[in-house]
mmCIF file with all atom_site columns, C-alpha atoms in Angstrom:
data_model
loop_
_atom_site.group_PDB
_atom_site.id
_atom_site.type_symbol
_atom_site.label_atom_id
_atom_site.label_alt_id
_atom_site.label_comp_id
_atom_site.label_asym_id
_atom_site.label_entity_id
_atom_site.label_seq_id
_atom_site.pdbx_PDB_ins_code
_atom_site.Cartn_x
_atom_site.Cartn_y
_atom_site.Cartn_z
_atom_site.occupancy
_atom_site.B_iso_or_equiv
_atom_site.pdbx_formal_charge
_atom_site.auth_seq_id
_atom_site.auth_comp_id
_atom_site.auth_asym_id
_atom_site.auth_atom_id
_atom_site.pdbx_PDB_model_num
ATOM 1   C CA . UNK V 1 1   ? 0.145   0.113   -0.262 1.00 48.00 ? 1105 UNK V CA 1
ATOM 2   C CA . UNK V 1 2   ? 1.496   2.813   -1.149 1.00 45.00 ? 1106 UNK V CA 1
ATOM 3   C CA . UNK V 1 3   ? 1.911   6.799   0.476  1.00 53.00 ? 1107 UNK V CA 1
ATOM 4   C CA . UNK V 1 4   ? -0.988  8.967   -0.996 1.00 56.00 ? 1108 UNK V CA 1
ATOM 5   C CA . UNK V 1 5   ? 1.024   12.666  -2.533 1.00 53.00 ? 1109 UNK V CA 1
ATOM 6   C CA . UNK V 1 6   ? -2.324  14.402  -1.281 1.00 60.00 ? 1110 UNK V CA 1
ATOM 7   C CA . UNK V 1 7   ? -0.829  13.408  2.376  1.00 64.00 ? 1111 UNK V CA 1
ATOM 8   C CA . UNK V 1 8   ? 1.263   16.406  3.779  1.00 66.00 ? 1112 UNK V CA 1
ATOM 9   C CA . UNK V 1 9   ? 4.499   15.265  6.185  1.00 72.00 ? 1113 UNK V CA 1
ATOM 10  C CA . UNK V 1 10  ? 5.575   18.586  8.544  1.00 73.00 ? 1114 UNK V CA 1
ATOM 11  C CA . UNK V 1 11  ? 6.575   18.494  12.299 1.00 79.00 ? 1115 UNK V CA 1
ATOM 12  C CA . UNK V 1 12  ? 3.241   17.124  13.498 1.00 85.00 ? 1116 UNK V CA 1
ATOM 13  C CA . UNK V 1 13  ? 2.587   14.233  11.288 1.00 87.00 ? 1117 UNK V CA 1
ATOM 14  C CA . UNK V 1 14  ? 3.720   11.518  13.731 1.00 88.00 ? 1118 UNK V CA 1
ATOM 15  C CA . UNK V 1 15  ? 1.566   12.877  16.213 1.00 90.00 ? 1119 UNK V CA 1
ATOM 16  C CA . UNK V 1 16  ? -1.870  13.127  14.286 1.00 90.00 ? 1120 UNK V CA 1
ATOM 17  C CA . UNK V 1 17  ? -1.111  10.453  13.257 1.00 91.00 ? 1121 UNK V CA 1
ATOM 18  C CA . UNK V 1 18  ? -0.604  7.905   15.867 1.00 90.00 ? 1122 UNK V CA 1
ATOM 19  C CA . UNK V 1 19  ? -3.669  9.582   17.436 1.00 91.00 ? 1123 UNK V CA 1
ATOM 20  C CA . UNK V 1 20  ? -5.600  9.515   14.500 1.00 92.00 ? 1124 UNK V CA 1
ATOM 21  C CA . UNK V 1 21  ? -4.744  5.491   14.648 1.00 92.00 ? 1125 UNK V CA 1
ATOM 22  C CA . UNK V 1 22  ? -5.894  5.417   18.348 1.00 91.00 ? 1126 UNK V CA 1
ATOM 23  C CA . UNK V 1 23  ? -9.474  6.259   17.455 1.00 93.00 ? 1127 UNK V CA 1
ATOM 24  C CA . UNK V 1 24  ? -9.556  4.023   14.175 1.00 93.00 ? 1128 UNK V CA 1
ATOM 25  C CA . UNK V 1 25  ? -7.785  1.011   16.026 1.00 89.00 ? 1129 UNK V CA 1
ATOM 26  C CA . UNK V 1 26  ? -10.079 1.507   18.774 1.00 88.00 ? 1130 UNK V CA 1
ATOM 27  C CA . UNK V 1 27  ? -13.571 2.761   16.761 1.00 89.00 ? 1131 UNK V CA 1
ATOM 28  C CA . UNK V 1 28  ? -13.288 1.445   12.979 1.00 89.00 ? 1132 UNK V CA 1
ATOM 29  C CA . UNK V 1 29  ? -13.438 3.421   10.039 1.00 92.00 ? 1133 UNK V CA 1
ATOM 30  C CA . UNK V 1 30  ? -17.366 4.605   9.805  1.00 90.00 ? 1134 UNK V CA 1
ATOM 31  C CA . UNK V 1 31  ? -17.491 5.816   14.227 1.00 91.00 ? 1135 UNK V CA 1
ATOM 32  C CA . UNK V 1 32  ? -13.976 7.280   14.211 1.00 92.00 ? 1136 UNK V CA 1
ATOM 33  C CA . UNK V 1 33  ? -14.923 11.017  13.601 1.00 91.00 ? 1137 UNK V CA 1
ATOM 34  C CA . UNK V 1 34  ? -12.803 13.546  12.784 1.00 92.00 ? 1138 UNK V CA 1
ATOM 35  C CA . UNK V 1 35  ? -13.482 16.086  16.162 1.00 92.00 ? 1139 UNK V CA 1
ATOM 36  C CA . UNK V 1 36  ? -12.241 12.811  18.355 1.00 94.00 ? 1140 UNK V CA 1
ATOM 37  C CA . UNK V 1 37  ? -9.585  12.348  15.557 1.00 93.00 ? 1141 UNK V CA 1
ATOM 38  C CA . UNK V 1 38  ? -8.287  15.891  16.567 1.00 92.00 ? 1142 UNK V CA 1
ATOM 39  C CA . UNK V 1 39  ? -8.842  15.523  20.559 1.00 93.00 ? 1143 UNK V CA 1
ATOM 40  C CA . UNK V 1 40  ? -6.396  12.425  20.516 1.00 93.00 ? 1144 UNK V CA 1
ATOM 41  C CA . UNK V 1 41  ? -3.892  14.422  18.442 1.00 91.00 ? 1145 UNK V CA 1
ATOM 42  C CA . UNK V 1 42  ? -4.444  17.001  20.724 1.00 92.00 ? 1146 UNK V CA 1
ATOM 43  C CA . UNK V 1 43  ? -4.460  19.920  17.305 1.00 90.00 ? 1147 UNK V CA 1
ATOM 44  C CA . UNK V 1 44  ? -6.922  21.656  15.794 1.00 91.00 ? 1148 UNK V CA 1
ATOM 45  C CA . UNK V 1 45  ? -9.240  20.265  13.350 1.00 90.00 ? 1149 UNK V CA 1
ATOM 46  C CA . UNK V 1 46  ? -7.567  23.064  11.005 1.00 90.00 ? 1150 UNK V CA 1
ATOM 47  C CA . UNK V 1 47  ? -4.595  21.409  11.750 1.00 88.00 ? 1151 UNK V CA 1
ATOM 48  C CA . UNK V 1 48  ? -5.683  17.701  10.931 1.00 88.00 ? 1152 UNK V CA 1
ATOM 49  C CA . UNK V 1 49  ? -6.803  18.479  7.346  1.00 87.00 ? 1153 UNK V CA 1
ATOM 50  C CA . UNK V 1 50  ? -3.794  20.258  7.121  1.00 87.00 ? 1154 UNK V CA 1
ATOM 51  C CA . UNK V 1 51  ? -1.796  17.014  6.840  1.00 86.00 ? 1155 UNK V CA 1
ATOM 52  C CA . UNK V 1 52  ? -4.761  14.994  5.773  1.00 86.00 ? 1156 UNK V CA 1
ATOM 53  C CA . UNK V 1 53  ? -7.896  16.104  3.082  1.00 86.00 ? 1157 UNK V CA 1
ATOM 54  C CA . UNK V 1 54  ? -10.224 13.672  4.759  1.00 88.00 ? 1158 UNK V CA 1
ATOM 55  C CA . UNK V 1 55  ? -10.707 10.619  6.699  1.00 91.00 ? 1159 UNK V CA 1
ATOM 56  C CA . UNK V 1 56  ? -10.175 8.190   3.209  1.00 91.00 ? 1160 UNK V CA 1
ATOM 57  C CA . UNK V 1 57  ? -6.525  8.920   3.563  1.00 90.00 ? 1161 UNK V CA 1
ATOM 58  C CA . UNK V 1 58  ? -6.303  9.341   7.171  1.00 91.00 ? 1162 UNK V CA 1
ATOM 59  C CA . UNK V 1 59  ? -7.556  5.601   6.968  1.00 94.00 ? 1163 UNK V CA 1
ATOM 60  C CA . UNK V 1 60  ? -5.096  4.832   4.647  1.00 91.00 ? 1164 UNK V CA 1
ATOM 61  C CA . UNK V 1 61  ? -2.015  5.578   5.942  1.00 90.00 ? 1165 UNK V CA 1
ATOM 62  C CA . UNK V 1 62  ? -2.818  4.702   9.353  1.00 91.00 ? 1166 UNK V CA 1
ATOM 63  C CA . UNK V 1 63  ? -3.511  0.963   7.982  1.00 92.00 ? 1167 UNK V CA 1
ATOM 64  C CA . UNK V 1 64  ? 0.159   1.322   5.621  1.00 90.00 ? 1168 UNK V CA 1
ATOM 65  C CA . UNK V 1 65  ? 2.186   2.366   8.926  1.00 89.00 ? 1169 UNK V CA 1
ATOM 66  C CA . UNK V 1 66  ? -0.103  -0.639  11.404 1.00 90.00 ? 1170 UNK V CA 1
ATOM 67  C CA . UNK V 1 67  ? 1.601   -3.294  7.895  1.00 90.00 ? 1171 UNK V CA 1
ATOM 68  C CA . UNK V 1 68  ? 4.858   -1.671  8.749  1.00 88.00 ? 1172 UNK V CA 1
ATOM 69  C CA . UNK V 1 69  ? 4.467   -1.991  12.475 1.00 86.00 ? 1173 UNK V CA 1
ATOM 70  C CA . UNK V 1 70  ? 3.269   -5.238  12.750 1.00 85.00 ? 1174 UNK V CA 1
ATOM 71  C CA . UNK V 1 71  ? 5.236   -6.682  9.924  1.00 87.00 ? 1175 UNK V CA 1
ATOM 72  C CA . UNK V 1 72  ? 9.000   -4.973  10.510 1.00 85.00 ? 1176 UNK V CA 1
ATOM 73  C CA . UNK V 1 73  ? 10.576  -8.006  12.199 1.00 83.00 ? 1177 UNK V CA 1
ATOM 74  C CA . UNK V 1 74  ? 10.642  -11.183 10.683 1.00 83.00 ? 1178 UNK V CA 1
ATOM 75  C CA . UNK V 1 75  ? 7.920   -13.715 11.935 1.00 89.00 ? 1179 UNK V CA 1
ATOM 76  C CA . UNK V 1 76  ? 9.363   -16.591 10.846 1.00 90.00 ? 1180 UNK V CA 1
ATOM 77  C CA . UNK V 1 77  ? 13.089  -17.613 12.477 1.00 88.00 ? 1181 UNK V CA 1
ATOM 78  C CA . UNK V 1 78  ? 14.158  -20.676 12.865 1.00 86.00 ? 1182 UNK V CA 1
ATOM 79  C CA . UNK V 1 79  ? 17.702  -22.480 13.655 1.00 87.00 ? 1183 UNK V CA 1
ATOM 80  C CA . UNK V 1 80  ? 18.067  -24.391 9.173  1.00 88.00 ? 1184 UNK V CA 1
ATOM 81  C CA . UNK V 1 81  ? 20.490  -26.789 11.083 1.00 91.00 ? 1185 UNK V CA 1
ATOM 82  C CA . UNK V 1 82  ? 17.649  -28.622 13.061 1.00 92.00 ? 1186 UNK V CA 1
ATOM 83  C CA . UNK V 1 83  ? 15.646  -30.760 12.376 1.00 94.00 ? 1187 UNK V CA 1
ATOM 84  C CA . UNK V 1 84  ? 12.035  -30.734 11.561 1.00 96.00 ? 1188 UNK V CA 1
ATOM 85  C CA . UNK V 1 85  ? 11.154  -32.160 15.163 1.00 96.00 ? 1189 UNK V CA 1
ATOM 86  C CA . UNK V 1 86  ? 12.778  -29.608 16.999 1.00 95.00 ? 1190 UNK V CA 1
ATOM 87  C CA . UNK V 1 87  ? 13.044  -26.018 15.078 1.00 95.00 ? 1191 UNK V CA 1
ATOM 88  C CA . UNK V 1 88  ? 9.082   -26.659 13.864 1.00 96.00 ? 1192 UNK V CA 1
ATOM 89  C CA . UNK V 1 89  ? 6.960   -26.839 17.922 1.00 96.00 ? 1193 UNK V CA 1
ATOM 90  C CA . UNK V 1 90  ? 9.796   -23.070 17.908 1.00 96.00 ? 1194 UNK V CA 1
ATOM 91  C CA . UNK V 1 91  ? 8.389   -21.506 15.246 1.00 96.00 ? 1195 UNK V CA 1
ATOM 92  C CA . UNK V 1 92  ? 4.897   -22.703 15.226 1.00 97.00 ? 1196 UNK V CA 1
ATOM 93  C CA . UNK V 1 93  ? 5.023   -21.346 19.051 1.00 96.00 ? 1197 UNK V CA 1
ATOM 94  C CA . UNK V 1 94  ? 6.294   -18.038 17.862 1.00 95.00 ? 1198 UNK V CA 1
ATOM 95  C CA . UNK V 1 95  ? 3.876   -17.706 14.725 1.00 95.00 ? 1199 UNK V CA 1
ATOM 96  C CA . UNK V 1 96  ? 1.138   -18.624 17.519 1.00 95.00 ? 1200 UNK V CA 1
ATOM 97  C CA . UNK V 1 97  ? 2.170   -15.930 19.754 1.00 94.00 ? 1201 UNK V CA 1
ATOM 98  C CA . UNK V 1 98  ? 2.779   -13.535 16.936 1.00 93.00 ? 1202 UNK V CA 1
ATOM 99  C CA . UNK V 1 99  ? -1.025  -14.185 15.709 1.00 93.00 ? 1203 UNK V CA 1
ATOM 100 C CA . UNK V 1 100 ? -2.424  -12.390 19.208 1.00 92.00 ? 1204 UNK V CA 1
ATOM 101 C CA . UNK V 1 101 ? 0.021   -10.334 20.423 1.00 90.00 ? 1205 UNK V CA 1
ATOM 102 C CA . UNK V 1 102 ? -0.410  -6.782  19.720 1.00 84.00 ? 1206 UNK V CA 1
ATOM 103 C CA . UNK V 1 103 ? -0.515  -4.514  17.363 1.00 83.00 ? 1207 UNK V CA 1
ATOM 104 C CA . UNK V 1 104 ? -1.117  -7.627  15.186 1.00 88.00 ? 1208 UNK V CA 1
ATOM 105 C CA . UNK V 1 105 ? -3.874  -8.270  16.935 1.00 88.00 ? 1209 UNK V CA 1
ATOM 106 C CA . UNK V 1 106 ? -6.065  -5.019  16.623 1.00 88.00 ? 1210 UNK V CA 1
ATOM 107 C CA . UNK V 1 107 ? -4.529  -4.972  13.277 1.00 90.00 ? 1211 UNK V CA 1
ATOM 108 C CA . UNK V 1 108 ? -6.256  -7.925  11.717 1.00 91.00 ? 1212 UNK V CA 1
ATOM 109 C CA . UNK V 1 109 ? -9.842  -7.087  13.510 1.00 89.00 ? 1213 UNK V CA 1
ATOM 110 C CA . UNK V 1 110 ? -10.127 -3.815  11.760 1.00 92.00 ? 1214 UNK V CA 1
ATOM 111 C CA . UNK V 1 111 ? -8.451  -5.000  8.468  1.00 93.00 ? 1215 UNK V CA 1
ATOM 112 C CA . UNK V 1 112 ? -11.366 -7.908  8.494  1.00 92.00 ? 1216 UNK V CA 1
ATOM 113 C CA . UNK V 1 113 ? -13.940 -5.204  9.775  1.00 91.00 ? 1217 UNK V CA 1
ATOM 114 C CA . UNK V 1 114 ? -13.088 -2.763  6.384  1.00 93.00 ? 1218 UNK V CA 1
ATOM 115 C CA . UNK V 1 115 ? -12.548 -5.181  4.011  1.00 94.00 ? 1219 UNK V CA 1
ATOM 116 C CA . UNK V 1 116 ? -15.105 -4.662  1.619  1.00 94.00 ? 1220 UNK V CA 1
ATOM 117 C CA . UNK V 1 117 ? -14.964 -0.738  2.078  1.00 93.00 ? 1221 UNK V CA 1
ATOM 118 C CA . UNK V 1 118 ? -10.941 -0.617  1.730  1.00 94.00 ? 1222 UNK V CA 1
ATOM 119 C CA . UNK V 1 119 ? -10.117 -3.645  -1.000 1.00 95.00 ? 1223 UNK V CA 1
ATOM 120 C CA . UNK V 1 120 ? -7.129  -2.320  -1.189 1.00 94.00 ? 1224 UNK V CA 1
ATOM 121 C CA . UNK V 1 121 ? -5.696  -2.763  2.280  1.00 93.00 ? 1225 UNK V CA 1
ATOM 122 C CA . UNK V 1 122 ? -6.601  -6.023  2.745  1.00 94.00 ? 1226 UNK V CA 1
ATOM 123 C CA . UNK V 1 123 ? -5.026  -7.324  -0.855 1.00 95.00 ? 1227 UNK V CA 1
ATOM 124 C CA . UNK V 1 124 ? -1.919  -5.362  1.661  1.00 94.00 ? 1228 UNK V CA 1
ATOM 125 C CA . UNK V 1 125 ? -2.394  -7.641  4.099  1.00 94.00 ? 1229 UNK V CA 1
ATOM 126 C CA . UNK V 1 126 ? -2.840  -10.564 2.613  1.00 95.00 ? 1230 UNK V CA 1
ATOM 127 C CA . UNK V 1 127 ? 0.388   -9.752  0.914  1.00 95.00 ? 1231 UNK V CA 1
ATOM 128 C CA . UNK V 1 128 ? 2.188   -9.318  3.906  1.00 94.00 ? 1232 UNK V CA 1
ATOM 129 C CA . UNK V 1 129 ? 1.230   -12.517 5.378  1.00 95.00 ? 1233 UNK V CA 1
ATOM 130 C CA . UNK V 1 130 ? 1.876   -14.571 2.121  1.00 95.00 ? 1234 UNK V CA 1
ATOM 131 C CA . UNK V 1 131 ? 5.680   -12.052 2.246  1.00 94.00 ? 1235 UNK V CA 1
ATOM 132 C CA . UNK V 1 132 ? 6.630   -12.451 6.042  1.00 94.00 ? 1236 UNK V CA 1
ATOM 133 C CA . UNK V 1 133 ? 4.853   -15.743 7.403  1.00 95.00 ? 1237 UNK V CA 1
ATOM 134 C CA . UNK V 1 134 ? 4.127   -17.872 4.157  1.00 96.00 ? 1238 UNK V CA 1
ATOM 135 C CA . UNK V 1 135 ? 7.015   -17.776 1.812  1.00 96.00 ? 1239 UNK V CA 1
ATOM 136 C CA . UNK V 1 136 ? 9.744   -18.110 4.489  1.00 95.00 ? 1240 UNK V CA 1
ATOM 137 C CA . UNK V 1 137 ? 7.644   -20.809 6.163  1.00 96.00 ? 1241 UNK V CA 1
ATOM 138 C CA . UNK V 1 138 ? 7.479   -23.239 3.150  1.00 97.00 ? 1242 UNK V CA 1
ATOM 139 C CA . UNK V 1 139 ? 11.302  -22.268 2.897  1.00 96.00 ? 1243 UNK V CA 1
ATOM 140 C CA . UNK V 1 140 ? 12.005  -23.925 5.955  1.00 96.00 ? 1244 UNK V CA 1
ATOM 141 C CA . UNK V 1 141 ? 9.650   -27.073 4.643  1.00 97.00 ? 1245 UNK V CA 1
ATOM 142 C CA . UNK V 1 142 ? 11.655  -26.944 1.094  1.00 97.00 ? 1246 UNK V CA 1
ATOM 143 C CA . UNK V 1 143 ? 14.793  -27.407 3.071  1.00 96.00 ? 1247 UNK V CA 1
ATOM 144 C CA . UNK V 1 144 ? 13.757  -30.545 5.058  1.00 97.00 ? 1248 UNK V CA 1
ATOM 145 C CA . UNK V 1 145 ? 12.376  -31.948 1.698  1.00 97.00 ? 1249 UNK V CA 1
ATOM 146 C CA . UNK V 1 146 ? 15.442  -31.308 0.066  1.00 96.00 ? 1250 UNK V CA 1
ATOM 147 C CA . UNK V 1 147 ? 17.947  -32.762 3.416  1.00 96.00 ? 1251 UNK V CA 1
ATOM 148 C CA . UNK V 1 148 ? 15.120  -36.125 3.039  1.00 97.00 ? 1252 UNK V CA 1
ATOM 149 C CA . UNK V 1 149 ? 14.101  -35.002 7.170  1.00 97.00 ? 1253 UNK V CA 1
ATOM 150 C CA . UNK V 1 150 ? 10.442  -35.198 5.888  1.00 97.00 ? 1254 UNK V CA 1
ATOM 151 C CA . UNK V 1 151 ? 8.370   -36.271 2.500  1.00 96.00 ? 1255 UNK V CA 1
ATOM 152 C CA . UNK V 1 152 ? 8.382   -34.715 -0.780 1.00 97.00 ? 1256 UNK V CA 1
ATOM 153 C CA . UNK V 1 153 ? 4.701   -32.273 -1.414 1.00 96.00 ? 1257 UNK V CA 1
ATOM 154 C CA . UNK V 1 154 ? 4.189   -28.825 -1.558 1.00 97.00 ? 1258 UNK V CA 1
ATOM 155 C CA . UNK V 1 155 ? 5.183   -26.971 0.767  1.00 97.00 ? 1259 UNK V CA 1
ATOM 156 C CA . UNK V 1 156 ? 3.761   -23.952 0.149  1.00 97.00 ? 1260 UNK V CA 1
ATOM 157 C CA . UNK V 1 157 ? 0.485   -25.617 0.521  1.00 97.00 ? 1261 UNK V CA 1
ATOM 158 C CA . UNK V 1 158 ? 1.518   -26.859 3.872  1.00 96.00 ? 1262 UNK V CA 1
ATOM 159 C CA . UNK V 1 159 ? 2.655   -23.572 4.580  1.00 97.00 ? 1263 UNK V CA 1
ATOM 160 C CA . UNK V 1 160 ? -1.039  -22.247 4.315  1.00 97.00 ? 1264 UNK V CA 1
ATOM 161 C CA . UNK V 1 161 ? -2.256  -25.009 5.780  1.00 97.00 ? 1265 UNK V CA 1
ATOM 162 C CA . UNK V 1 162 ? -0.328  -25.077 9.222  1.00 97.00 ? 1266 UNK V CA 1
ATOM 163 C CA . UNK V 1 163 ? -1.050  -20.794 9.201  1.00 96.00 ? 1267 UNK V CA 1
ATOM 164 C CA . UNK V 1 164 ? -4.980  -22.006 8.991  1.00 96.00 ? 1268 UNK V CA 1
ATOM 165 C CA . UNK V 1 165 ? -4.367  -23.964 11.849 1.00 96.00 ? 1269 UNK V CA 1
ATOM 166 C CA . UNK V 1 166 ? -2.582  -21.937 14.144 1.00 96.00 ? 1270 UNK V CA 1
ATOM 167 C CA . UNK V 1 167 ? -4.424  -19.293 13.459 1.00 94.00 ? 1271 UNK V CA 1
ATOM 168 C CA . UNK V 1 168 ? -7.827  -20.802 14.173 1.00 93.00 ? 1272 UNK V CA 1
ATOM 169 C CA . UNK V 1 169 ? -6.729  -22.044 17.169 1.00 93.00 ? 1273 UNK V CA 1
ATOM 170 C CA . UNK V 1 170 ? -6.273  -18.881 19.097 1.00 92.00 ? 1274 UNK V CA 1
ATOM 171 C CA . UNK V 1 171 ? -7.600  -16.077 16.617 1.00 90.00 ? 1275 UNK V CA 1
ATOM 172 C CA . UNK V 1 172 ? -11.574 -16.468 16.893 1.00 87.00 ? 1276 UNK V CA 1
ATOM 173 C CA . UNK V 1 173 ? -10.858 -16.657 20.485 1.00 84.00 ? 1277 UNK V CA 1
ATOM 174 C CA . UNK V 1 174 ? -8.668  -13.732 21.329 1.00 85.00 ? 1278 UNK V CA 1
ATOM 175 C CA . UNK V 1 175 ? -10.635 -11.053 18.770 1.00 84.00 ? 1279 UNK V CA 1
ATOM 176 C CA . UNK V 1 176 ? -14.409 -12.119 19.551 1.00 80.00 ? 1280 UNK V CA 1
ATOM 177 C CA . UNK V 1 177 ? -13.898 -12.153 23.475 1.00 74.00 ? 1281 UNK V CA 1
ATOM 178 C CA . UNK V 1 178 ? -10.583 -9.940  24.082 1.00 70.00 ? 1282 UNK V CA 1
ATOM 179 C CA . UNK V 1 179 ? -9.439  -12.778 26.154 1.00 80.00 ? 1283 UNK V CA 1
ATOM 180 C CA . UNK V 1 180 ? -5.909  -13.341 24.890 1.00 86.00 ? 1284 UNK V CA 1
ATOM 181 C CA . UNK V 1 181 ? -4.193  -17.255 25.374 1.00 89.00 ? 1285 UNK V CA 1
ATOM 182 C CA . UNK V 1 182 ? -1.987  -17.295 27.748 1.00 92.00 ? 1286 UNK V CA 1
ATOM 183 C CA . UNK V 1 183 ? 1.723   -18.772 27.182 1.00 94.00 ? 1287 UNK V CA 1
ATOM 184 C CA . UNK V 1 184 ? 0.616   -22.696 28.344 1.00 96.00 ? 1288 UNK V CA 1
ATOM 185 C CA . UNK V 1 185 ? -2.111  -22.141 25.586 1.00 94.00 ? 1289 UNK V CA 1
ATOM 186 C CA . UNK V 1 186 ? 0.345   -20.428 23.223 1.00 95.00 ? 1290 UNK V CA 1
ATOM 187 C CA . UNK V 1 187 ? 2.637   -23.437 23.328 1.00 96.00 ? 1291 UNK V CA 1
ATOM 188 C CA . UNK V 1 188 ? 0.365   -26.245 23.405 1.00 97.00 ? 1292 UNK V CA 1
ATOM 189 C CA . UNK V 1 189 ? -0.853  -25.243 19.875 1.00 96.00 ? 1293 UNK V CA 1
ATOM 190 C CA . UNK V 1 190 ? 2.399   -24.856 18.597 1.00 97.00 ? 1294 UNK V CA 1
ATOM 191 C CA . UNK V 1 191 ? 3.365   -27.861 19.512 1.00 97.00 ? 1295 UNK V CA 1
ATOM 192 C CA . UNK V 1 192 ? 0.244   -29.999 19.169 1.00 97.00 ? 1296 UNK V CA 1
ATOM 193 C CA . UNK V 1 193 ? 0.081   -28.405 15.339 1.00 97.00 ? 1297 UNK V CA 1
ATOM 194 C CA . UNK V 1 194 ? 3.895   -29.127 15.019 1.00 97.00 ? 1298 UNK V CA 1
ATOM 195 C CA . UNK V 1 195 ? 3.258   -33.118 16.290 1.00 97.00 ? 1299 UNK V CA 1
ATOM 196 C CA . UNK V 1 196 ? 0.364   -32.765 13.781 1.00 96.00 ? 1300 UNK V CA 1
ATOM 197 C CA . UNK V 1 197 ? 2.006   -32.094 10.399 1.00 97.00 ? 1301 UNK V CA 1
ATOM 198 C CA . UNK V 1 198 ? 5.375   -34.205 11.374 1.00 96.00 ? 1302 UNK V CA 1
ATOM 199 C CA . UNK V 1 199 ? 2.899   -37.226 11.859 1.00 96.00 ? 1303 UNK V CA 1
ATOM 200 C CA . UNK V 1 200 ? 1.250   -36.464 8.719  1.00 95.00 ? 1304 UNK V CA 1
ATOM 201 C CA . UNK V 1 201 ? 5.733   -35.952 6.502  1.00 95.00 ? 1305 UNK V CA 1
#
C-alpha cells in the first residue's frame, strides 16, 4: 500500500497519525469522528486537515503504517540446521504468539472489519502475510525436504495449512472475546500443530 501524494508531512505528522491510529483502531472507520481524532492527536481540526485532506486518506495512512510496524521484524525465525522435530514446534509457537499479540491482533481485526470498504488494504495485508509468514515457512519446509528429513510434498500448501491451523485455534477467541491465550495455551497449540504436521510428513 503506497503512500498517498496528497498527504502532507511536517512537524506534527506523526502526532496526528498516532492520534488517528488510536481512534481508528478502537472505533473502526465509520464510527471514528474527525473531532475525536483531533482531540486524540491534541491538534485543531485545521491542523488535522493540513496533513490529511480527508478521513479516508487518514485511515489509509494509519493502516499503511500499522502494516509496516506489524511486519517490521521477521515472523518466521528458525535454526535451519536443527531437525524438524526441534525447529518446527518453536517456529509455530512463536507464530502463534505473534498472531495474538498487539499490534498484530488489532491490525487483523480492523483489516477484516473494513475489507469491503478498503479492499486495497485487505490485499496489502494478505500480501504481507504471504511474503513474511507463508513464504519463509515454505522455504523452511523445502530445506527439510531437500535434506530428506520429511516427505516430499507441496511446501507452499503446507505452509498455508499450518498458518490456518494456528490462527484458527487462537485468533477467533482473541478477536471475539478479547481473551488473549496464555503462554501455556500458545505453546500447546504450537507443539500439537507441529506434531500433526510431522506425523503427516
